[in-house]
Coordinates of C-alpha atoms and ligand atoms in Angstrom, one line a residue:
M1 CA 42.5 46.0 -42.3
P2 CA 46.3 45.2 -41.7
E3 CA 48.5 45.2 -44.6
S4 CA 49.0 41.8 -46.1
T5 CA 52.5 40.3 -46.4
P6 CA 51.6 37.6 -48.7
T7 CA 53.3 34.3 -48.8
E8 CA 54.0 32.5 -52.1
T9 CA 52.9 28.9 -52.4
A10 CA 53.6 26.5 -55.2
T11 CA 50.5 27.7 -57.1
T12 CA 49.4 31.1 -55.9
T13 CA 49.4 33.8 -53.2
T14 CA 48.1 33.2 -49.7
P15 CA 47.3 36.2 -47.6
S16 CA 49.3 36.8 -44.6
P17 CA 48.2 35.3 -41.2
D18 CA 47.5 38.8 -39.9
A19 CA 45.1 39.5 -42.8
V20 CA 43.3 36.2 -42.2
A21 CA 43.1 36.8 -38.4
D22 CA 41.6 40.2 -39.2
L23 CA 39.0 38.5 -41.6
R24 CA 38.1 36.1 -38.9
T25 CA 37.1 39.0 -36.6
R26 CA 34.8 40.4 -39.2
V27 CA 32.7 37.2 -40.1
T28 CA 30.4 35.2 -38.1
G29 CA 31.2 32.1 -40.4
V30 CA 34.3 30.1 -40.6
V31 CA 37.6 31.1 -42.5
L32 CA 39.8 28.3 -43.6
V33 CA 43.2 28.7 -45.0
R34 CA 45.2 26.4 -47.3
G35 CA 47.5 24.2 -45.2
E36 CA 46.0 24.9 -41.9
A37 CA 44.6 22.0 -39.9
D38 CA 42.6 22.4 -36.7
G39 CA 40.8 19.2 -36.7
G40 CA 37.8 20.4 -38.7
P41 CA 37.3 20.2 -42.4
S42 CA 40.3 21.6 -44.4
A43 CA 39.7 24.6 -47.0
A44 CA 39.8 21.9 -49.6
E45 CA 37.3 19.7 -48.0
A46 CA 34.9 22.4 -47.1
V47 CA 34.5 23.1 -50.9
A48 CA 34.8 19.5 -52.2
A49 CA 33.4 19.0 -55.6
H50 CA 30.5 16.5 -56.4
S51 CA 32.9 14.9 -58.8
T52 CA 35.8 13.3 -57.1
L53 CA 37.9 13.8 -60.2
V54 CA 38.0 17.5 -59.3
V55 CA 40.1 18.5 -56.2
H56 CA 40.2 22.1 -55.3
D57 CA 43.0 23.8 -53.4
P58 CA 42.0 27.5 -52.9
A59 CA 44.1 29.9 -50.7
V60 CA 41.1 30.7 -48.4
V61 CA 37.5 29.6 -48.0
V62 CA 34.9 31.6 -46.3
V63 CA 32.0 29.5 -45.0
A64 CA 29.5 32.3 -44.9
D65 CA 26.8 32.3 -42.3
T66 CA 25.3 35.5 -43.5
E67 CA 25.1 38.0 -46.3
A68 CA 27.3 40.3 -44.3
D69 CA 29.9 37.5 -44.3
V70 CA 29.7 37.3 -48.2
V71 CA 30.4 41.2 -48.2
E72 CA 33.4 40.9 -45.9
A73 CA 34.8 38.0 -48.0
V74 CA 34.6 40.1 -51.3
R75 CA 36.1 43.2 -49.6
F76 CA 38.9 41.0 -48.3
A77 CA 39.5 39.5 -51.8
S78 CA 39.4 42.9 -53.3
A79 CA 42.0 44.4 -50.8
H80 CA 44.4 41.5 -51.4
D81 CA 43.6 41.3 -55.1
L82 CA 42.4 37.9 -55.1
P83 CA 39.7 36.1 -57.3
V84 CA 36.4 35.2 -55.7
R85 CA 34.6 32.0 -56.6
L86 CA 31.4 30.3 -55.3
H87 CA 30.7 26.9 -54.0
A88 CA 27.1 25.8 -53.0
T89 CA 26.9 22.1 -53.7
G90 CA 29.9 21.4 -55.9
H91 CA 27.7 20.0 -58.7
G92 CA 29.1 22.4 -61.3
A93 CA 32.8 22.1 -60.5
A94 CA 34.6 20.6 -63.6
W95 CA 38.0 21.8 -63.0
P96 CA 40.2 22.5 -59.8
V97 CA 40.2 25.9 -58.2
T98 CA 43.9 26.6 -57.2
D99 CA 43.8 30.2 -56.1
G100 CA 41.9 33.0 -54.4
V101 CA 38.8 33.1 -52.2
V102 CA 36.0 30.5 -52.4
V103 CA 32.9 31.5 -50.7
A104 CA 30.9 28.5 -49.5
T105 CA 27.1 29.4 -49.3
E106 CA 25.4 26.5 -47.7
G107 CA 24.9 28.7 -44.4
L108 CA 22.8 31.0 -46.4
A109 CA 20.4 28.1 -47.4
G110 CA 16.6 28.5 -46.6
V111 CA 13.3 28.8 -48.3
E112 CA 10.2 30.8 -47.5
V113 CA 7.1 30.3 -49.6
D114 CA 4.3 32.9 -49.9
P115 CA 1.4 31.0 -51.1
A116 CA -0.5 34.2 -51.7
T117 CA 1.9 35.5 -54.2
R118 CA 3.2 32.0 -55.3
V119 CA 6.7 33.3 -54.7
A120 CA 9.5 31.3 -53.0
R121 CA 12.4 33.4 -51.4
I122 CA 15.3 31.2 -51.7
G123 CA 18.7 31.6 -49.9
A124 CA 22.1 31.0 -51.8
G125 CA 23.3 27.4 -51.0
T126 CA 19.6 25.9 -51.1
R127 CA 19.3 22.6 -53.0
W128 CA 16.3 22.1 -55.1
Q129 CA 14.6 19.5 -52.9
A130 CA 14.1 22.0 -50.0
V131 CA 12.2 24.2 -52.4
V132 CA 10.2 21.4 -53.9
D133 CA 9.2 20.2 -50.2
A134 CA 8.3 23.8 -49.1
A135 CA 6.4 24.7 -52.2
G136 CA 4.5 21.1 -52.3
E137 CA 2.9 22.0 -48.9
H138 CA 0.8 24.6 -50.7
G139 CA 0.1 22.5 -53.8
L140 CA 2.8 24.6 -55.7
A141 CA 6.1 23.6 -57.4
P142 CA 9.3 25.1 -58.7
V143 CA 10.5 24.4 -62.2
T144 CA 13.4 22.4 -61.2
G145 CA 16.2 20.5 -63.0
S146 CA 16.5 16.8 -63.2
S147 CA 18.2 16.3 -59.8
T148 CA 16.9 18.1 -56.7
H149 CA 20.3 17.6 -55.1
V150 CA 21.6 20.3 -57.3
G151 CA 21.7 23.9 -55.8
V152 CA 19.1 26.4 -56.9
V153 CA 21.3 29.4 -57.6
G154 CA 24.1 27.9 -59.7
Y155 CA 21.7 25.9 -61.7
T156 CA 19.3 28.8 -62.5
L157 CA 22.1 31.3 -63.2
G158 CA 22.7 29.1 -66.2
G159 CA 19.0 29.1 -67.4
G160 CA 18.0 25.7 -66.3
F161 CA 16.6 23.1 -68.6
G162 CA 14.6 20.6 -66.5
P163 CA 12.2 17.7 -66.9
L164 CA 9.2 20.1 -67.5
V165 CA 11.2 22.3 -70.1
R166 CA 8.7 22.1 -72.8
S167 CA 5.6 22.8 -70.8
H168 CA 7.1 25.3 -68.3
G169 CA 10.1 26.7 -70.1
L170 CA 13.5 27.4 -68.3
T171 CA 13.7 27.9 -64.6
T172 CA 15.1 31.5 -65.1
D173 CA 11.8 32.3 -66.8
W174 CA 10.2 32.1 -63.4
V175 CA 12.7 34.2 -61.5
R176 CA 11.3 37.6 -60.2
G177 CA 14.4 38.9 -58.5
F178 CA 18.0 38.4 -57.2
R179 CA 19.8 39.9 -54.3
V180 CA 23.5 40.2 -55.2
V181 CA 26.8 41.3 -53.5
L182 CA 28.8 43.2 -56.3
A183 CA 32.6 43.3 -56.6
D184 CA 32.8 46.5 -54.6
G185 CA 31.0 45.0 -51.6
S186 CA 27.7 46.7 -52.3
V187 CA 24.5 44.9 -52.2
V188 CA 21.9 45.3 -54.7
D189 CA 18.3 43.9 -55.3
T190 CA 17.7 43.5 -59.0
D191 CA 14.5 42.8 -60.9
A192 CA 12.8 43.7 -64.2
G193 CA 12.6 47.4 -63.0
S194 CA 15.8 47.7 -61.0
E195 CA 19.3 47.3 -62.5
P196 CA 17.7 45.7 -65.5
D197 CA 21.0 44.9 -67.3
L198 CA 22.2 43.0 -64.3
F199 CA 18.8 41.2 -63.9
W200 CA 19.1 40.3 -67.7
A201 CA 22.6 39.0 -67.4
L202 CA 21.9 36.8 -64.3
R203 CA 19.0 35.2 -66.2
G204 CA 21.3 32.7 -68.0
G205 CA 24.5 34.6 -68.1
K206 CA 25.8 32.3 -65.2
G207 CA 28.9 34.0 -63.8
G208 CA 31.2 36.9 -63.6
L209 CA 28.8 39.2 -62.0
G210 CA 28.5 38.9 -58.3
V211 CA 27.5 36.6 -55.4
V212 CA 23.7 36.0 -55.4
T213 CA 22.6 35.7 -51.8
R214 CA 18.9 35.3 -52.5
L215 CA 16.6 34.5 -55.3
D216 CA 12.9 35.1 -55.7
L217 CA 11.3 32.4 -57.8
E218 CA 7.6 32.2 -58.9
L219 CA 6.2 28.8 -58.4
A220 CA 3.8 27.0 -60.6
P221 CA 0.2 25.9 -59.3
L222 CA 1.1 22.2 -59.7
A223 CA 0.6 19.4 -57.2
S224 CA 1.1 16.4 -59.3
L225 CA 2.5 15.1 -62.7
Y226 CA 1.8 12.2 -64.9
A227 CA 5.5 11.3 -65.1
G228 CA 8.2 8.6 -64.9
S229 CA 10.1 6.4 -67.3
L230 CA 10.0 3.5 -69.5
T231 CA 13.0 1.2 -69.6
F232 CA 13.7 -1.0 -72.6
D233 CA 16.0 -4.0 -73.0
V234 CA 19.0 -4.0 -75.4
E235 CA 17.1 -5.6 -78.3
H236 CA 14.7 -2.8 -78.4
V237 CA 17.2 0.1 -78.0
E238 CA 17.5 1.0 -81.8
D239 CA 13.7 0.8 -82.5
V240 CA 12.7 2.8 -79.6
F241 CA 15.4 5.5 -80.1
R242 CA 14.3 5.9 -83.7
G243 CA 10.5 5.7 -82.7
W244 CA 11.1 8.5 -80.1
A245 CA 13.1 10.7 -82.4
A246 CA 10.3 10.5 -85.1
W247 CA 7.7 11.0 -82.4
T248 CA 9.4 14.2 -81.0
A249 CA 8.7 15.9 -84.5
T250 CA 5.1 16.3 -83.6
A251 CA 5.1 16.0 -79.8
P252 CA 2.8 18.2 -78.0
D253 CA 4.2 21.2 -76.3
D254 CA 3.1 20.2 -72.8
V255 CA 5.0 16.7 -72.8
S256 CA 8.7 16.8 -72.0
T257 CA 10.8 13.6 -72.8
S258 CA 14.2 12.5 -73.0
V259 CA 16.1 9.2 -73.8
V260 CA 19.1 7.8 -72.2
L261 CA 21.3 4.9 -73.2
L262 CA 22.6 3.3 -69.9
A263 CA 25.4 0.8 -69.6
L264 CA 24.5 -0.3 -66.2
P265 CA 27.2 -1.8 -63.9
D266 CA 26.8 -5.2 -62.3
L267 CA 26.7 -3.8 -58.8
P268 CA 24.3 -4.3 -55.8
F269 CA 22.8 -0.7 -55.9
I270 CA 21.4 -1.5 -59.4
P271 CA 17.9 -3.2 -59.1
E272 CA 18.3 -6.9 -59.9
P273 CA 16.4 -7.0 -63.3
L274 CA 18.7 -4.2 -64.6
R275 CA 22.0 -5.2 -63.2
G276 CA 24.8 -5.4 -65.8
K277 CA 22.5 -4.6 -68.7
N278 CA 22.6 -2.0 -71.6
V279 CA 19.2 -0.4 -71.7
L280 CA 17.4 2.5 -73.0
T281 CA 15.4 4.7 -70.6
L282 CA 12.7 7.0 -72.0
R283 CA 11.6 9.7 -69.5
F284 CA 8.2 11.3 -69.8
A285 CA 6.6 14.3 -68.0
F286 CA 3.2 15.8 -68.5
P287 CA 1.7 18.2 -66.0
G288 CA -2.0 17.1 -66.3
D289 CA -4.2 14.3 -65.4
A290 CA -3.7 10.6 -65.7
A291 CA -6.3 10.0 -68.4
E292 CA -4.9 12.6 -70.7
G293 CA -1.3 11.5 -69.8
E294 CA -2.0 8.0 -70.6
R295 CA -3.3 8.9 -74.0
L296 CA -0.1 11.1 -74.7
A297 CA 2.2 8.3 -73.5
A298 CA 0.4 5.6 -75.4
P299 CA 2.5 5.9 -78.7
L300 CA 5.7 5.7 -76.5
R301 CA 4.5 2.6 -74.7
A302 CA 3.7 1.0 -78.0
L303 CA 7.2 1.4 -79.3
A304 CA 8.3 -2.0 -77.6
P305 CA 7.7 -3.9 -74.5
A306 CA 9.2 -2.2 -71.5
L307 CA 11.4 -4.0 -68.9
A308 CA 10.0 -1.4 -66.3
D309 CA 7.3 1.1 -66.7
T310 CA 7.1 3.8 -63.8
I311 CA 4.9 6.4 -65.6
T312 CA 2.1 7.2 -63.2
T313 CA 0.6 10.0 -61.3
I314 CA 3.3 11.4 -58.9
P315 CA 3.4 14.3 -56.5
T316 CA 5.7 17.2 -57.9
T317 CA 7.7 16.7 -54.7
A318 CA 9.0 13.4 -56.4
V319 CA 10.0 15.2 -59.6
A320 CA 13.6 13.9 -59.2
S321 CA 12.3 10.4 -59.7
I322 CA 11.8 11.1 -63.3
H323 CA 15.5 11.2 -64.2
A324 CA 16.7 9.3 -60.9
D325 CA 20.1 11.0 -61.2
P326 CA 22.5 9.5 -58.6
E327 CA 22.9 11.7 -55.6
D328 CA 26.3 10.4 -54.1
A329 CA 29.5 12.0 -55.0
G330 CA 31.7 10.0 -57.4
P331 CA 34.4 10.2 -60.1
S332 CA 32.0 11.6 -62.8
W333 CA 33.0 13.3 -65.9
V334 CA 30.4 15.1 -68.1
S335 CA 30.2 16.7 -71.3
G336 CA 27.3 18.0 -73.6
A337 CA 26.1 19.6 -76.7
A338 CA 23.1 21.0 -78.3
L339 CA 21.4 19.8 -81.5
R340 CA 19.1 21.6 -84.0
T341 CA 17.5 18.4 -85.3
L342 CA 17.5 14.5 -85.0
D343 CA 17.1 12.2 -87.9
D344 CA 17.7 8.6 -88.7
A345 CA 21.2 9.3 -89.6
F346 CA 21.9 10.9 -86.3
V347 CA 20.4 8.2 -84.3
A348 CA 22.6 5.7 -86.2
R349 CA 25.7 7.6 -85.5
F350 CA 24.8 8.1 -81.9
L351 CA 24.2 4.4 -81.4
A352 CA 27.5 3.7 -83.2
E353 CA 29.3 6.0 -80.8
Y354 CA 27.6 5.3 -77.5
G355 CA 25.2 2.3 -78.1
P356 CA 25.4 -1.3 -76.8
S357 CA 27.8 -2.6 -79.3
S358 CA 30.2 0.5 -79.0
S359 CA 33.3 0.7 -76.8
S360 CA 31.9 3.8 -75.3
P361 CA 33.6 5.1 -72.2
F362 CA 30.2 6.6 -70.9
L363 CA 27.8 5.2 -68.4
A364 CA 25.0 7.4 -69.8
A365 CA 24.4 9.1 -73.1
E366 CA 21.2 11.0 -73.2
V367 CA 19.2 13.3 -75.5
R368 CA 16.6 15.7 -74.1
H369 CA 13.9 17.1 -76.3
L370 CA 13.5 20.9 -76.1
G371 CA 11.3 23.3 -78.0
G372 CA 7.8 24.3 -76.7
A373 CA 7.9 26.8 -73.9
A374 CA 11.8 26.7 -73.8
T375 CA 11.8 28.8 -77.2
R376 CA 9.9 31.6 -75.8
D377 CA 12.2 34.3 -74.1
V378 CA 10.7 36.3 -71.2
E379 CA 9.4 39.9 -71.5
G380 CA 12.5 42.1 -71.5
G381 CA 14.7 39.3 -72.6
S382 CA 17.3 37.0 -70.9
A383 CA 20.8 35.9 -71.3
A384 CA 19.8 32.2 -71.3
G385 CA 21.6 30.3 -74.1
G386 CA 20.2 27.3 -75.9
R387 CA 16.6 28.4 -76.5
T388 CA 16.9 27.8 -80.3
A389 CA 18.2 24.3 -79.9
G390 CA 15.9 21.3 -80.5
Y391 CA 17.7 18.8 -78.3
L392 CA 20.4 18.6 -75.6
L393 CA 22.9 16.0 -75.6
G394 CA 24.5 14.8 -72.4
L395 CA 27.4 12.3 -71.8
V396 CA 28.3 11.1 -68.2
G397 CA 31.3 8.8 -67.4
V398 CA 32.3 7.4 -63.9
N399 CA 35.3 5.3 -64.7
P400 CA 38.6 7.2 -63.9
P401 CA 41.0 5.1 -66.0
R402 CA 38.7 5.9 -69.1
V403 CA 38.7 9.7 -68.7
P404 CA 41.2 10.1 -71.6
D405 CA 38.7 8.2 -73.9
M406 CA 36.0 10.4 -72.6
V407 CA 37.9 13.5 -73.4
A408 CA 38.7 12.1 -76.8
S409 CA 35.2 11.0 -77.4
A410 CA 33.7 14.4 -76.4
A411 CA 36.2 16.1 -78.8
A412 CA 35.1 13.8 -81.6
L413 CA 31.5 14.5 -80.9
A414 CA 32.0 18.2 -81.8
Q415 CA 33.3 17.1 -85.2
W416 CA 30.9 14.3 -86.2
S417 CA 27.7 16.1 -84.8
A418 CA 28.4 19.2 -86.8
P419 CA 25.7 18.6 -89.4
W420 CA 23.1 18.4 -86.6
A421 CA 24.6 21.0 -84.3
A422 CA 22.5 23.9 -83.0
T423 CA 23.9 27.4 -83.3
E424 CA 24.3 27.7 -79.5
T425 CA 24.2 25.3 -76.5
N426 CA 23.7 26.2 -72.9
V427 CA 26.3 26.9 -70.4
N428 CA 24.9 24.3 -67.8
F429 CA 25.7 21.6 -70.5
L430 CA 29.2 22.8 -71.6
P431 CA 32.2 20.6 -71.1
G432 CA 34.9 22.0 -68.7
P433 CA 37.2 23.5 -68.3
W434 CA 35.5 26.5 -69.8
T435 CA 37.9 28.3 -72.4
D436 CA 37.1 31.1 -74.8
E437 CA 36.4 28.5 -77.4
T438 CA 34.0 26.3 -75.3
L439 CA 32.3 29.5 -73.9
S440 CA 31.8 30.8 -77.4
R441 CA 29.4 27.9 -78.1
A442 CA 27.0 28.8 -75.1
W443 CA 25.4 32.0 -76.3
S444 CA 24.7 33.8 -79.7
P445 CA 27.5 36.4 -80.5
E446 CA 25.1 39.2 -79.7
T447 CA 24.2 37.8 -76.2
A448 CA 27.9 37.0 -75.4
A449 CA 28.9 40.5 -76.5
R450 CA 26.2 42.0 -74.2
L451 CA 27.2 39.8 -71.4
R452 CA 30.9 40.9 -71.7
S453 CA 29.7 44.6 -71.4
V454 CA 27.5 43.9 -68.4
R455 CA 30.3 42.0 -66.7
A456 CA 32.7 44.9 -67.4
A457 CA 30.3 47.4 -65.9
Y458 CA 29.5 45.4 -62.7
D459 CA 32.9 43.8 -62.2
P460 CA 35.5 45.9 -64.0
A461 CA 38.4 44.3 -62.1
G462 CA 37.4 40.8 -63.0
R463 CA 37.0 40.0 -59.2
F464 CA 34.6 37.0 -60.2
P465 CA 36.6 35.2 -62.8
F466 CA 34.4 33.4 -65.4
G467 CA 35.7 30.4 -67.0
S468 CA 38.9 28.5 -66.1
Ligands
FAD501 C1 23.4 15.4 -61.4 C2 23.4 16.7 -62.1 C3 22.2 17.0 -62.7 C4 22.0 18.2 -63.5 N1 20.9 18.4 -64.1 C5 20.7 19.7 -64.8 C6 19.5 20.0 -65.5 O1 18.5 19.2 -65.5 N2 19.4 21.1 -66.2 C7 20.4 22.0 -66.1 O2 20.2 23.1 -66.7 N3 21.5 21.7 -65.5 C8 21.8 20.5 -64.9 N4 22.9 20.4 -64.2 C9 24.0 21.3 -64.3 C10 23.9 22.2 -63.1 O3 22.9 23.2 -63.4 C11 25.2 23.0 -62.8 O4 26.2 22.1 -62.6 C12 25.2 24.1 -61.7 O5 26.2 24.9 -62.0 C13 25.1 23.4 -60.5 O6 25.0 24.5 -59.3 P1 25.4 24.2 -57.9 O7 25.2 25.5 -57.2 O8 24.7 23.0 -57.5 O9 26.9 23.8 -58.0 P2 28.3 24.5 -57.5 O10 29.4 23.7 -58.1 O11 28.3 24.8 -56.1 O12 28.3 26.0 -58.3 C14 28.5 26.0 -59.6 C15 28.6 27.3 -60.0 O13 27.4 28.1 -59.9 C16 27.6 29.4 -59.5 N5 27.1 29.8 -58.2 C17 26.7 28.9 -57.3 N6 26.2 29.6 -56.3 C18 26.3 31.0 -56.6 C19 26.0 32.2 -55.9 N7 25.4 32.2 -54.7 N8 26.2 33.4 -56.7 C20 26.9 33.4 -57.9 N9 27.1 32.3 -58.5 C21 26.9 31.0 -57.9 C22 29.2 29.6 -59.6 O14 29.6 29.9 -61.0 C23 29.7 28.2 -59.3 O15 30.9 27.9 -59.8 C24 23.1 19.2 -63.5 C25 24.3 18.8 -62.9 C26 24.4 17.6 -62.2 C27 25.7 17.2 -61.6

């Protein structure tokens, strides 16, 4: 590899044109460099974040076609002492990347399902919907997150708390193995019996370990769900929230629910009866038959008359309809927290902060019920944080001028929710940018210490920066 004569830019080092030209001869994918324009997407455009509030400006982007391209990208970064970060779908990008190499993994996407073993072999860059569809052909289902537009690998590396969290646990509980490019460019397969520390860390430790090029995921034998949502008009918001919170205290383990307060804009993409309204939507998912599902949902349906009731038998391929998260990129700002418990005092405070009469800057404020299978760690253990939490709280805002209010409101949340706060939250629900302080909330001190030592062993030079 030619010597690099680096050129300084406003923010970081860009490798020399010769070094980039050499990298281009070594990969089958595309290499994009900051400031170069050849008519195609720029480096920044190739790794655009899902939130348009976040604009990346990395020195080099390698749009990988193959695992060998990933290896070359990591070796190149190592030779030029550049950090390596990953881009699959951009859903997890909460702050701008302004240096180093970003490896884009869409070119590695793909799913193969083996119905005999019930294992899906999933390439990096794959979105959940592709897995859901491939598994559905065999009457099987992956344990996904709320949105099937999100990437499998980035989501699962955080643990993965989805709409079936109480009946089926975290997504990482279903992982059978990873294939990983390490900081020295070597490629390893890791599972419970091979490189067990790395396997433990990848099951919830999120980053700072390597590039996952493939993930093997066990699928659940599940073709349909009794699932959907109930939407209640503004006058029922308080009663339904209180009723749901009380109901969760004795809810069966095989039912997963959440509530979300929505301040819906008066815009054409919102269905007419809901346009411009403040509503509460209660999501419900039961992996069983309709008769039992109806019996289980009855106390929730009885809380108040619903504006809309979509709970019915759905194919598992329609799992994304339960939360109905928007898929288009937009100016979204998200934050989150984990709670130990919910009581009337919490509900009153939550409604005062984010309810219909508040001046909340958020479009959506949700609380997901955890517990059940989420509390049971896998044999051999995993690094997933948040198993001991009772509830996860999420906030989403989409109005750019109100971002300062969102930042202030999320900071205030950390203070006022202290009496109900869980001891640890989950990294997928952490507000960005991740600092030592925010990251310290994502794992128990013991798990965080073990993660630091696994990262130090597998990435001693910090090639894969973790946090901002
Ligand atoms: C609409 C929406 C719904 C969501 N729902 C849920 C939910 O229900 N439950 C939940 O737990 N989380 C949820 N999340 C959070 C989500 O899991 C994280 O944002 C996740 O990081 C997204 O991964 P990605 O690959 O799609 O995004 P990207 O931004 O492309 O990647 C995010 C990060 O994942 C890591 N990563 C990605 N690919 C690789 C790879 N091949 N090797 C190593 N590291 C990699 C990197 O650290 C990267 O920075 C949701 C997010 C959104 C925006």
